[in-house]
Amino acid sequence: MTPIGISILQTLKYSDHFGFPLTLSEIHSRLVGARSSRPLLITAINQMLKSKTISQTGDYYHLPGHASLVARRLKRAKFCAPRLRLAQTLAIKLSHTPGILAIYLTGSLAMSNSSVNDDIDFMIIAHSHHLWTTRFLLTLYTTILGLRRTPNSPRSSGKLCLNLYLTPMSYALPNHKQSLYTAYELVQAIPLFDPHNTRASLFAANSWIRHYLPNFPPPKITPSTIYHLPSTINFFEKLAYRLQLLYMRPKLTREYVTQDSAFFHPHDPGTKVLRGLSLKGIPGCKPSRARRQAKGESSLEV
C-alpha cells in the first residue's frame, strides 16, 4: 500500500473509533501524517475501494462492514442540531463574563456526533493574567443558573463542562499535551464567540499540529488577532488562583493546572483513544521516548 493509502486507512480507522465515517473533504483536511493533493487522494481512494480495503456508502467512507455508521452519523447530526443552538445561546450569555476573549465548542458535539449522555464541552480563552478570576465568575454564574456539570448531575443532563482554560500566554501547548488526539480536538473546535480571532493565534502558536495533520489549512491571522493585554497580575487574580488551587488540590489527579492554563481531564481521553487503536507506523505520530526507555519498545506519544 502507498504511503497515502496507509494514511487514508489510518485516518478512517481513527474516526471509526468514534463511529464517525468521513466525507472526501474531511479525509483530505484530516489526513493523518501525510500531505496530498485532492486529485492524488481521489486516485488512492478509488484504488482502495477496488481492493475493498475501505468502503463507501453514499458520500461517506468507512472501514469495510461499518456501513451502519453512516445512518448513525446522520441520526446523531439531527439529534445534535438543537444542542448546537443551545451551545451558541449559552456561549453568548457567558461571553459577557469579564475576562473572556473567546469560547469554543469542543468534544463530540463540535462534530455533531454526541449522544444523549454527552455534556456540552467548552474551551475558554481568557485574558492573560485573568484566567482564575474569570473561571471563578464563570463557575459562580453557571452554578447559580444550574448550567454546570457536577458530580451529582444525571448522565443525560446535557450540562456545560468547562474543562479547558487557556490565555494568550499559554496558547503553545506543553509537549506532553501534543498528540494526534489533541491536534484533532483543536482543528474540530468551533469558535462560538471569538471577536479577536484567537483561533488564528492559537494555531500559529501550535505549529506541531501540522506534523500530525499537514493537510489542514490553518486560519489566517488578521489585524483583529492582535490584542493588547493587561501586563500586570492583580491582587484578585493571585487570590483567586491560590484559593481555587487550595480547594482543588485534594481532588487533583492528572489535571494540569498553571497560572495561565487549566486542563481538567482527570482521565486523559487522548491516552485512552490511542491505546484503543493499533496506530504504530502512522506517519506523523511520534514515539514516546520516555515510554520506549521505560518499556524497551516503541509506542505512540499521547
PDB file of C-alpha atoms in Angstrom:
ATOM      1  CA  MET A   1       0.000   0.000   0.000  1.00  0.00           C
ATOM      2  CA  THR A   2       1.232   3.510  -0.811  1.00  0.00           C
ATOM      3  CA  PRO A   3       2.077   5.977   1.984  1.00  0.00           C
ATOM      4  CA  ILE A   4      -1.046   7.980   1.111  1.00  0.00           C
ATOM      5  CA  GLY A   5      -3.101   4.797   1.210  1.00  0.00           C
ATOM      6  CA  ILE A   6      -1.748   3.993   4.663  1.00  0.00           C
ATOM      7  CA  SER A   7      -2.643   7.486   5.855  1.00  0.00           C
ATOM      8  CA  ILE A   8      -6.162   7.207   4.419  1.00  0.00           C
ATOM      9  CA  LEU A   9      -6.684   3.884   6.165  1.00  0.00           C
ATOM     10  CA  GLN A  10      -5.394   5.179   9.485  1.00  0.00           C
ATOM     11  CA  THR A  11      -7.475   8.348   9.183  1.00  0.00           C
ATOM     12  CA  LEU A  12     -10.609   6.252   8.710  1.00  0.00           C
ATOM     13  CA  LYS A  13      -9.526   3.911  11.476  1.00  0.00           C
ATOM     14  CA  TYR A  14      -9.143   6.819  13.876  1.00  0.00           C
ATOM     15  CA  SER A  15     -12.567   8.271  13.017  1.00  0.00           C
ATOM     16  CA  ASP A  16     -14.074   4.781  13.199  1.00  0.00           C
ATOM     17  CA  HIS A  17     -13.091   4.688  16.860  1.00  0.00           C
ATOM     18  CA  PHE A  18     -15.705   7.429  17.348  1.00  0.00           C
ATOM     19  CA  GLY A  19     -18.224   5.802  14.989  1.00  0.00           C
ATOM     20  CA  PHE A  20     -17.777   8.648  12.531  1.00  0.00           C
ATOM     21  CA  PRO A  21     -17.479   7.943   8.771  1.00  0.00           C
ATOM     22  CA  LEU A  22     -15.884  10.730   6.723  1.00  0.00           C
ATOM     23  CA  THR A  23     -16.617  12.596   3.513  1.00  0.00           C
ATOM     24  CA  LEU A  24     -13.941  13.118   0.874  1.00  0.00           C
ATOM     25  CA  SER A  25     -13.310  16.689   2.044  1.00  0.00           C
ATOM     26  CA  GLU A  26     -12.995  15.533   5.646  1.00  0.00           C
ATOM     27  CA  ILE A  27     -10.478  12.838   4.734  1.00  0.00           C
ATOM     28  CA  HIS A  28      -8.458  15.398   2.782  1.00  0.00           C
ATOM     29  CA  SER A  29      -8.316  18.004   5.556  1.00  0.00           C
ATOM     30  CA  ARG A  30      -7.771  15.462   8.358  1.00  0.00           C
ATOM     31  CA  LEU A  31      -5.340  13.144   6.585  1.00  0.00           C
ATOM     32  CA  VAL A  32      -3.017  11.793   9.261  1.00  0.00           C
ATOM     33  CA  GLY A  33       0.691  12.356   8.801  1.00  0.00           C
ATOM     34  CA  ALA A  34       0.769  12.883   5.029  1.00  0.00           C
ATOM     35  CA  ARG A  35       0.341  15.777   2.654  1.00  0.00           C
ATOM     36  CA  SER A  36      -1.658  15.064  -0.505  1.00  0.00           C
ATOM     37  CA  SER A  37      -3.389  16.974  -3.261  1.00  0.00           C
ATOM     38  CA  ARG A  38      -7.073  16.259  -3.743  1.00  0.00           C
ATOM     39  CA  PRO A  39      -6.584  14.506  -7.152  1.00  0.00           C
ATOM     40  CA  LEU A  40      -3.924  12.171  -5.713  1.00  0.00           C
ATOM     41  CA  LEU A  41      -6.162  11.460  -2.744  1.00  0.00           C
ATOM     42  CA  ILE A  42      -9.097  10.579  -5.009  1.00  0.00           C
ATOM     43  CA  THR A  43      -6.892   8.226  -7.038  1.00  0.00           C
ATOM     44  CA  ALA A  44      -5.704   6.464  -3.886  1.00  0.00           C
ATOM     45  CA  ILE A  45      -9.252   6.187  -2.513  1.00  0.00           C
ATOM     46  CA  ASN A  46     -10.537   4.669  -5.770  1.00  0.00           C
ATOM     47  CA  GLN A  47      -7.761   2.086  -5.671  1.00  0.00           C
ATOM     48  CA  MET A  48      -8.610   1.223  -2.078  1.00  0.00           C
ATOM     49  CA  LEU A  49     -12.302   0.893  -2.946  1.00  0.00           C
ATOM     50  CA  LYS A  50     -11.444  -1.527  -5.758  1.00  0.00           C
ATOM     51  CA  SER A  51      -9.287  -3.618  -3.441  1.00  0.00           C
ATOM     52  CA  LYS A  52     -12.029  -3.431  -0.778  1.00  0.00           C
ATOM     53  CA  THR A  53      -9.579  -2.021   1.739  1.00  0.00           C
ATOM     54  CA  ILE A  54     -12.178   0.645   2.517  1.00  0.00           C
ATOM     55  CA  SER A  55     -15.868   1.041   1.669  1.00  0.00           C
ATOM     56  CA  GLN A  56     -18.203   3.827   0.576  1.00  0.00           C
ATOM     57  CA  THR A  57     -21.845   4.442   1.450  1.00  0.00           C
ATOM     58  CA  GLY A  58     -23.310   7.481  -0.268  1.00  0.00           C
ATOM     59  CA  ASP A  59     -20.964  10.405   0.338  1.00  0.00           C
ATOM     60  CA  TYR A  60     -19.226   8.715   3.271  1.00  0.00           C
ATOM     61  CA  TYR A  61     -16.148   6.495   3.503  1.00  0.00           C
ATOM     62  CA  HIS A  62     -15.584   3.969   6.259  1.00  0.00           C
ATOM     63  CA  LEU A  63     -13.971   0.659   7.133  1.00  0.00           C
ATOM     64  CA  PRO A  64     -15.440  -2.459   5.476  1.00  0.00           C
ATOM     65  CA  GLY A  65     -18.518  -3.771   7.259  1.00  0.00           C
ATOM     66  CA  HIS A  66     -19.218  -0.496   9.046  1.00  0.00           C
ATOM     67  CA  ALA A  67     -21.853   0.957   6.717  1.00  0.00           C
ATOM     68  CA  SER A  68     -24.304   1.248   9.620  1.00  0.00           C
ATOM     69  CA  LEU A  69     -22.212   4.115  10.977  1.00  0.00           C
ATOM     70  CA  VAL A  70     -23.468   6.348   8.171  1.00  0.00           C
ATOM     71  CA  ALA A  71     -27.048   6.131   9.413  1.00  0.00           C
ATOM     72  CA  ARG A  72     -25.818   6.682  12.952  1.00  0.00           C
ATOM     73  CA  ARG A  73     -23.892   9.809  11.936  1.00  0.00           C
ATOM     74  CA  LEU A  74     -26.961  11.249  10.198  1.00  0.00           C
ATOM     75  CA  LYS A  75     -29.174  10.391  13.167  1.00  0.00           C
ATOM     76  CA  ARG A  76     -26.772  11.999  15.627  1.00  0.00           C
ATOM     77  CA  ALA A  77     -26.444  15.113  13.463  1.00  0.00           C
ATOM     78  CA  LYS A  78     -30.217  15.534  13.655  1.00  0.00           C
ATOM     79  CA  PHE A  79     -30.170  14.970  17.418  1.00  0.00           C
ATOM     80  CA  CYS A  80     -27.313  17.464  17.879  1.00  0.00           C
ATOM     81  CA  ALA A  81     -28.926  20.321  15.938  1.00  0.00           C
ATOM     82  CA  PRO A  82     -30.916  21.733  18.905  1.00  0.00           C
ATOM     83  CA  ARG A  83     -27.952  21.213  21.237  1.00  0.00           C
ATOM     84  CA  LEU A  84     -25.739  23.188  18.880  1.00  0.00           C
ATOM     85  CA  ARG A  85     -28.231  26.043  19.016  1.00  0.00           C
ATOM     86  CA  LEU A  86     -28.280  25.762  22.805  1.00  0.00           C
ATOM     87  CA  ALA A  87     -24.473  25.827  22.910  1.00  0.00           C
ATOM     88  CA  GLN A  88     -24.438  29.001  20.815  1.00  0.00           C
ATOM     89  CA  THR A  89     -27.001  30.649  23.090  1.00  0.00           C
ATOM     90  CA  LEU A  90     -25.060  29.690  26.211  1.00  0.00           C
ATOM     91  CA  ALA A  91     -21.793  30.940  24.719  1.00  0.00           C
ATOM     92  CA  ILE A  92     -23.314  34.346  24.028  1.00  0.00           C
ATOM     93  CA  LYS A  93     -24.586  34.535  27.608  1.00  0.00           C
ATOM     94  CA  LEU A  94     -21.224  33.527  29.062  1.00  0.00           C
ATOM     95  CA  SER A  95     -19.323  35.893  26.764  1.00  0.00           C
ATOM     96  CA  HIS A  96     -20.471  38.828  28.904  1.00  0.00           C
ATOM     97  CA  THR A  97     -18.434  37.475  31.816  1.00  0.00           C
ATOM     98  CA  PRO A  98     -15.481  39.815  32.479  1.00  0.00           C
ATOM     99  CA  GLY A  99     -12.151  38.443  31.260  1.00  0.00           C
ATOM    100  CA  ILE A 100     -13.367  36.247  28.394  1.00  0.00           C
ATOM    101  CA  LEU A 101     -11.687  36.557  24.990  1.00  0.00           C
ATOM    102  CA  ALA A 102     -13.260  33.550  23.275  1.00  0.00           C
ATOM    103  CA  ILE A 103     -15.454  30.500  23.813  1.00  0.00           C
ATOM    104  CA  TYR A 104     -15.061  27.314  21.764  1.00  0.00           C
ATOM    105  CA  LEU A 105     -17.279  24.279  21.495  1.00  0.00           C
ATOM    106  CA  THR A 106     -15.190  21.110  21.714  1.00  0.00           C
ATOM    107  CA  GLY A 107     -15.719  17.381  22.039  1.00  0.00           C
ATOM    108  CA  SER A 108     -18.310  15.226  20.309  1.00  0.00           C
ATOM    109  CA  LEU A 109     -20.918  17.971  19.945  1.00  0.00           C
ATOM    110  CA  ALA A 110     -18.486  20.047  17.870  1.00  0.00           C
ATOM    111  CA  MET A 111     -18.633  17.192  15.348  1.00  0.00           C
ATOM    112  CA  SER A 112     -22.416  16.751  15.686  1.00  0.00           C
ATOM    113  CA  ASN A 113     -21.609  13.295  16.998  1.00  0.00           C
ATOM    114  CA  SER A 114     -22.749  13.428  20.621  1.00  0.00           C
ATOM    115  CA  SER A 115     -25.173  11.065  22.295  1.00  0.00           C
ATOM    116  CA  VAL A 116     -27.888  11.838  24.826  1.00  0.00           C
ATOM    117  CA  ASN A 117     -25.429  11.216  27.691  1.00  0.00           C
ATOM    118  CA  ASP A 118     -22.746  13.642  26.496  1.00  0.00           C
ATOM    119  CA  ASP A 119     -22.027  17.040  28.008  1.00  0.00           C
ATOM    120  CA  ILE A 120     -21.596  20.340  26.187  1.00  0.00           C
ATOM    121  CA  ASP A 121     -17.838  20.919  26.345  1.00  0.00           C
ATOM    122  CA  PHE A 122     -16.457  24.461  26.230  1.00  0.00           C
ATOM    123  CA  MET A 123     -12.886  25.685  25.925  1.00  0.00           C
ATOM    124  CA  ILE A 124     -12.473  29.138  27.438  1.00  0.00           C
ATOM    125  CA  ILE A 125      -9.873  31.674  26.299  1.00  0.00           C
ATOM    126  CA  ALA A 126      -9.359  34.305  28.996  1.00  0.00           C
ATOM    127  CA  HIS A 127      -7.292  37.472  29.141  1.00  0.00           C
ATOM    128  CA  SER A 128      -3.688  36.896  30.203  1.00  0.00           C
ATOM    129  CA  HIS A 129      -3.344  37.126  33.989  1.00  0.00           C
ATOM    130  CA  HIS A 130      -7.128  36.895  34.401  1.00  0.00           C
ATOM    131  CA  LEU A 131      -7.813  33.175  33.999  1.00  0.00           C
ATOM    132  CA  TRP A 132      -8.669  32.370  37.595  1.00  0.00           C
ATOM    133  CA  THR A 133     -10.862  35.390  38.265  1.00  0.00           C
ATOM    134  CA  THR A 134     -12.658  34.599  35.013  1.00  0.00           C
ATOM    135  CA  ARG A 135     -13.049  30.952  35.994  1.00  0.00           C
ATOM    136  CA  PHE A 136     -14.391  31.931  39.413  1.00  0.00           C
ATOM    137  CA  LEU A 137     -17.019  34.180  37.833  1.00  0.00           C
ATOM    138  CA  LEU A 138     -17.945  31.537  35.245  1.00  0.00           C
ATOM    139  CA  THR A 139     -18.245  28.816  37.878  1.00  0.00           C
ATOM    140  CA  LEU A 140     -20.409  31.056  40.047  1.00  0.00           C
ATOM    141  CA  TYR A 141     -22.610  32.121  37.133  1.00  0.00           C
ATOM    142  CA  THR A 142     -23.139  28.639  35.657  1.00  0.00           C
ATOM    143  CA  THR A 143     -23.765  27.122  39.092  1.00  0.00           C
ATOM    144  CA  ILE A 144     -26.413  29.703  40.002  1.00  0.00           C
ATOM    145  CA  LEU A 145     -28.167  29.109  36.670  1.00  0.00           C
ATOM    146  CA  GLY A 146     -27.914  25.336  37.059  1.00  0.00           C
ATOM    147  CA  LEU A 147     -25.928  25.001  33.831  1.00  0.00           C
ATOM    148  CA  ARG A 148     -22.723  23.460  35.138  1.00  0.00           C
ATOM    149  CA  ARG A 149     -21.966  19.772  35.124  1.00  0.00           C
ATOM    150  CA  THR A 150     -21.294  18.492  38.659  1.00  0.00           C
ATOM    151  CA  PRO A 151     -20.514  15.016  40.031  1.00  0.00           C
ATOM    152  CA  ASN A 152     -24.190  14.756  41.030  1.00  0.00           C
ATOM    153  CA  SER A 153     -25.595  15.707  37.612  1.00  0.00           C
ATOM    154  CA  PRO A 154     -27.552  12.939  35.843  1.00  0.00           C
ATOM    155  CA  ARG A 155     -25.673  11.336  32.963  1.00  0.00           C
ATOM    156  CA  SER A 156     -28.173  12.542  30.386  1.00  0.00           C
ATOM    157  CA  SER A 157     -28.012  16.121  31.631  1.00  0.00           C
ATOM    158  CA  GLY A 158     -26.539  17.886  28.591  1.00  0.00           C
ATOM    159  CA  LYS A 159     -24.878  20.218  31.095  1.00  0.00           C
ATOM    160  CA  LEU A 160     -21.926  22.514  30.480  1.00  0.00           C
ATOM    161  CA  CYS A 161     -18.462  21.124  31.093  1.00  0.00           C
ATOM    162  CA  LEU A 162     -15.838  23.892  31.205  1.00  0.00           C
ATOM    163  CA  ASN A 163     -12.856  21.573  31.046  1.00  0.00           C
ATOM    164  CA  LEU A 164     -10.152  23.633  29.341  1.00  0.00           C
ATOM    165  CA  TYR A 165      -8.943  27.170  30.026  1.00  0.00           C
ATOM    166  CA  LEU A 166      -6.172  28.977  28.144  1.00  0.00           C
ATOM    167  CA  THR A 167      -4.871  32.518  27.771  1.00  0.00           C
ATOM    168  CA  PRO A 168      -2.651  34.085  25.090  1.00  0.00           C
ATOM    169  CA  MET A 169       0.245  33.302  27.460  1.00  0.00           C
ATOM    170  CA  SER A 170      -0.490  29.573  27.189  1.00  0.00           C
ATOM    171  CA  TYR A 171      -1.553  29.168  23.549  1.00  0.00           C
ATOM    172  CA  ALA A 172       1.506  26.989  22.887  1.00  0.00           C
ATOM    173  CA  LEU A 173       0.526  23.683  24.483  1.00  0.00           C
ATOM    174  CA  PRO A 174       3.213  21.863  26.502  1.00  0.00           C
ATOM    175  CA  ASN A 175       4.962  18.891  24.913  1.00  0.00           C
ATOM    176  CA  HIS A 176       3.082  16.303  26.938  1.00  0.00           C
ATOM    177  CA  LYS A 177      -0.224  17.650  25.556  1.00  0.00           C
ATOM    178  CA  GLN A 178       0.867  17.454  21.914  1.00  0.00           C
ATOM    179  CA  SER A 179      -0.654  14.368  20.292  1.00  0.00           C
ATOM    180  CA  LEU A 180      -2.799  13.223  17.398  1.00  0.00           C
ATOM    181  CA  TYR A 181      -5.841  13.342  19.665  1.00  0.00           C
ATOM    182  CA  THR A 182      -5.176  16.940  20.748  1.00  0.00           C
ATOM    183  CA  ALA A 183      -4.492  18.005  17.156  1.00  0.00           C
ATOM    184  CA  TYR A 184      -7.909  16.675  16.122  1.00  0.00           C
ATOM    185  CA  GLU A 185      -9.596  18.338  19.091  1.00  0.00           C
ATOM    186  CA  LEU A 186      -8.144  21.721  18.153  1.00  0.00           C
ATOM    187  CA  VAL A 187      -8.968  21.579  14.439  1.00  0.00           C
ATOM    188  CA  GLN A 188     -12.510  20.418  15.216  1.00  0.00           C
ATOM    189  CA  ALA A 189     -13.198  23.070  17.873  1.00  0.00           C
ATOM    190  CA  ILE A 190     -15.900  25.553  16.850  1.00  0.00           C
ATOM    191  CA  PRO A 191     -15.442  29.205  17.874  1.00  0.00           C
ATOM    192  CA  LEU A 192     -18.852  30.244  19.200  1.00  0.00           C
ATOM    193  CA  PHE A 193     -17.535  33.590  20.401  1.00  0.00           C
ATOM    194  CA  ASP A 194     -14.232  34.859  19.014  1.00  0.00           C
ATOM    195  CA  PRO A 195     -14.284  38.588  18.177  1.00  0.00           C
ATOM    196  CA  HIS A 196     -10.481  38.865  18.294  1.00  0.00           C
ATOM    197  CA  ASN A 197      -9.772  35.848  16.037  1.00  0.00           C
ATOM    198  CA  THR A 198      -7.930  33.968  18.764  1.00  0.00           C
ATOM    199  CA  ARG A 199      -8.226  30.829  16.635  1.00  0.00           C
ATOM    200  CA  ALA A 200      -5.576  32.079  14.213  1.00  0.00           C
ATOM    201  CA  SER A 201      -3.183  32.919  17.044  1.00  0.00           C
ATOM    202  CA  LEU A 202      -3.862  29.578  18.726  1.00  0.00           C
ATOM    203  CA  PHE A 203      -2.937  27.657  15.581  1.00  0.00           C
ATOM    204  CA  ALA A 204       0.098  29.854  14.921  1.00  0.00           C
ATOM    205  CA  ALA A 205       1.408  29.007  18.401  1.00  0.00           C
ATOM    206  CA  ASN A 206       0.903  25.261  17.847  1.00  0.00           C
ATOM    207  CA  SER A 207       2.723  24.551  14.601  1.00  0.00           C
ATOM    208  CA  TRP A 208       3.167  20.934  15.755  1.00  0.00           C
ATOM    209  CA  ILE A 209      -0.420  20.337  14.572  1.00  0.00           C
ATOM    210  CA  ARG A 210       0.968  20.335  11.019  1.00  0.00           C
ATOM    211  CA  HIS A 211       3.123  17.366  11.999  1.00  0.00           C
ATOM    212  CA  TYR A 212       0.029  15.279  12.591  1.00  0.00           C
ATOM    213  CA  LEU A 213      -2.405  16.892  10.143  1.00  0.00           C
ATOM    214  CA  PRO A 214      -0.284  18.531   7.396  1.00  0.00           C
ATOM    215  CA  ASN A 215      -3.237  18.956   5.018  1.00  0.00           C
ATOM    216  CA  PHE A 216      -5.302  21.013   7.442  1.00  0.00           C
ATOM    217  CA  PRO A 217      -5.425  24.681   6.335  1.00  0.00           C
ATOM    218  CA  PRO A 218      -4.589  26.937   9.298  1.00  0.00           C
ATOM    219  CA  PRO A 219      -6.766  30.026   9.799  1.00  0.00           C
ATOM    220  CA  LYS A 220      -5.290  33.296   8.574  1.00  0.00           C
ATOM    221  CA  ILE A 221      -4.092  35.870  11.049  1.00  0.00           C
ATOM    222  CA  THR A 222      -5.880  39.190  10.655  1.00  0.00           C
ATOM    223  CA  PRO A 223      -5.249  42.588  12.282  1.00  0.00           C
ATOM    224  CA  SER A 224      -8.046  41.878  14.753  1.00  0.00           C
ATOM    225  CA  THR A 225      -5.973  38.995  16.121  1.00  0.00           C
ATOM    226  CA  ILE A 226      -3.544  41.433  17.748  1.00  0.00           C
ATOM    227  CA  TYR A 227      -4.947  42.259  21.161  1.00  0.00           C
ATOM    228  CA  HIS A 228      -3.315  44.477  23.749  1.00  0.00           C
ATOM    229  CA  LEU A 229      -3.473  42.613  27.037  1.00  0.00           C
ATOM    230  CA  PRO A 230      -3.030  43.738  30.615  1.00  0.00           C
ATOM    231  CA  SER A 231       0.607  43.403  31.662  1.00  0.00           C
ATOM    232  CA  THR A 232       0.223  43.039  35.408  1.00  0.00           C
ATOM    233  CA  ILE A 233      -1.218  40.343  37.628  1.00  0.00           C
ATOM    234  CA  ASN A 234      -3.662  41.967  40.012  1.00  0.00           C
ATOM    235  CA  PHE A 235      -4.285  41.061  43.609  1.00  0.00           C
ATOM    236  CA  PHE A 236      -7.648  39.409  42.919  1.00  0.00           C
ATOM    237  CA  GLU A 237      -6.166  37.116  40.271  1.00  0.00           C
ATOM    238  CA  LYS A 238      -3.464  35.908  42.638  1.00  0.00           C
ATOM    239  CA  LEU A 239      -6.042  35.365  45.361  1.00  0.00           C
ATOM    240  CA  ALA A 240      -8.444  33.550  43.008  1.00  0.00           C
ATOM    241  CA  TYR A 241      -5.649  31.256  41.808  1.00  0.00           C
ATOM    242  CA  ARG A 242      -4.459  30.364  45.302  1.00  0.00           C
ATOM    243  CA  LEU A 243      -7.938  29.790  46.714  1.00  0.00           C
ATOM    244  CA  GLN A 244      -9.078  27.623  43.791  1.00  0.00           C
ATOM    245  CA  LEU A 245      -5.836  25.652  43.821  1.00  0.00           C
ATOM    246  CA  LEU A 246      -6.227  25.104  47.559  1.00  0.00           C
ATOM    247  CA  TYR A 247      -9.793  23.897  47.007  1.00  0.00           C
ATOM    248  CA  MET A 248      -8.852  21.617  44.106  1.00  0.00           C
ATOM    249  CA  ARG A 249      -5.590  20.205  45.440  1.00  0.00           C
ATOM    250  CA  PRO A 250      -7.111  17.240  47.354  1.00  0.00           C
ATOM    251  CA  LYS A 251      -9.082  16.297  44.210  1.00  0.00           C
ATOM    252  CA  LEU A 252      -6.345  16.731  41.608  1.00  0.00           C
ATOM    253  CA  THR A 253      -5.118  13.584  39.884  1.00  0.00           C
ATOM    254  CA  ARG A 254      -3.917  14.012  36.297  1.00  0.00           C
ATOM    255  CA  GLU A 255      -5.279  17.509  35.770  1.00  0.00           C
ATOM    256  CA  TYR A 256      -2.723  20.037  34.536  1.00  0.00           C
ATOM    257  CA  VAL A 257      -3.011  23.458  36.168  1.00  0.00           C
ATOM    258  CA  THR A 258      -0.842  26.595  35.883  1.00  0.00           C
ATOM    259  CA  GLN A 259      -1.474  30.308  36.390  1.00  0.00           C
ATOM    260  CA  ASP A 260      -2.369  30.666  32.703  1.00  0.00           C
ATOM    261  CA  SER A 261      -3.890  27.282  31.830  1.00  0.00           C
ATOM    262  CA  ALA A 262      -6.132  24.587  33.237  1.00  0.00           C
ATOM    263  CA  PHE A 263      -6.739  21.162  31.693  1.00  0.00           C
ATOM    264  CA  PHE A 264      -9.490  19.438  33.654  1.00  0.00           C
ATOM    265  CA  HIS A 265      -9.265  15.920  32.234  1.00  0.00           C
ATOM    266  CA  PRO A 266      -8.621  13.527  35.148  1.00  0.00           C
ATOM    267  CA  HIS A 267      -8.795  10.572  32.757  1.00  0.00           C
ATOM    268  CA  ASP A 268      -6.762  11.641  29.731  1.00  0.00           C
ATOM    269  CA  PRO A 269      -9.097  10.885  26.785  1.00  0.00           C
ATOM    270  CA  GLY A 270      -6.215  11.073  24.319  1.00  0.00           C
ATOM    271  CA  THR A 271      -4.372   8.277  26.065  1.00  0.00           C
ATOM    272  CA  LYS A 272      -7.495   6.105  26.147  1.00  0.00           C
ATOM    273  CA  VAL A 273      -8.257   6.675  22.458  1.00  0.00           C
ATOM    274  CA  LEU A 274      -4.761   5.978  21.169  1.00  0.00           C
ATOM    275  CA  ARG A 275      -4.340   2.945  23.401  1.00  0.00           C
ATOM    276  CA  GLY A 276      -7.523   1.548  21.906  1.00  0.00           C
ATOM    277  CA  LEU A 277      -6.095   1.700  18.391  1.00  0.00           C
ATOM    278  CA  SER A 278      -3.224  -0.094  16.715  1.00  0.00           C
ATOM    279  CA  LEU A 279      -1.611   3.029  15.267  1.00  0.00           C
ATOM    280  CA  LYS A 280       2.045   2.066  15.088  1.00  0.00           C
ATOM    281  CA  GLY A 281       3.669   3.199  11.888  1.00  0.00           C
ATOM    282  CA  ILE A 282       1.327   6.097  11.177  1.00  0.00           C
ATOM    283  CA  PRO A 283       3.348   8.836   9.502  1.00  0.00           C
ATOM    284  CA  GLY A 284       3.322  11.884  11.739  1.00  0.00           C
ATOM    285  CA  CYS A 285       2.862  10.112  15.066  1.00  0.00           C
ATOM    286  CA  LYS A 286       5.905  10.443  17.285  1.00  0.00           C
ATOM    287  CA  PRO A 287       7.096   7.609  19.521  1.00  0.00           C
ATOM    288  CA  SER A 288       7.264   8.440  23.185  1.00  0.00           C
ATOM    289  CA  ARG A 289      10.893   8.374  24.289  1.00  0.00           C
ATOM    290  CA  ALA A 290      10.004   8.048  27.937  1.00  0.00           C
ATOM    291  CA  ARG A 291       7.771   5.069  27.263  1.00  0.00           C
ATOM    292  CA  ARG A 292      10.347   3.429  24.985  1.00  0.00           C
ATOM    293  CA  GLN A 293      13.021   3.790  27.638  1.00  0.00           C
ATOM    294  CA  ALA A 294      10.711   2.510  30.354  1.00  0.00           C
ATOM    295  CA  LYS A 295       9.356  -0.467  28.438  1.00  0.00           C
ATOM    296  CA  GLY A 296      12.031  -1.053  25.840  1.00  0.00           C
ATOM    297  CA  GLU A 297       9.532  -0.810  22.995  1.00  0.00           C
ATOM    298  CA  SER A 298       8.145   1.679  20.507  1.00  0.00           C
ATOM    299  CA  SER A 299       4.782   3.284  21.127  1.00  0.00           C
ATOM    300  CA  LEU A 300       2.891   6.469  20.397  1.00  0.00           C
ATOM    301  CA  GLU A 301       3.299   9.666  22.312  1.00  0.00           C
ATOM    302  CA  VAL A 302      -0.048  10.624  23.778  1.00  0.00           C
TER     303      VAL A 302
END
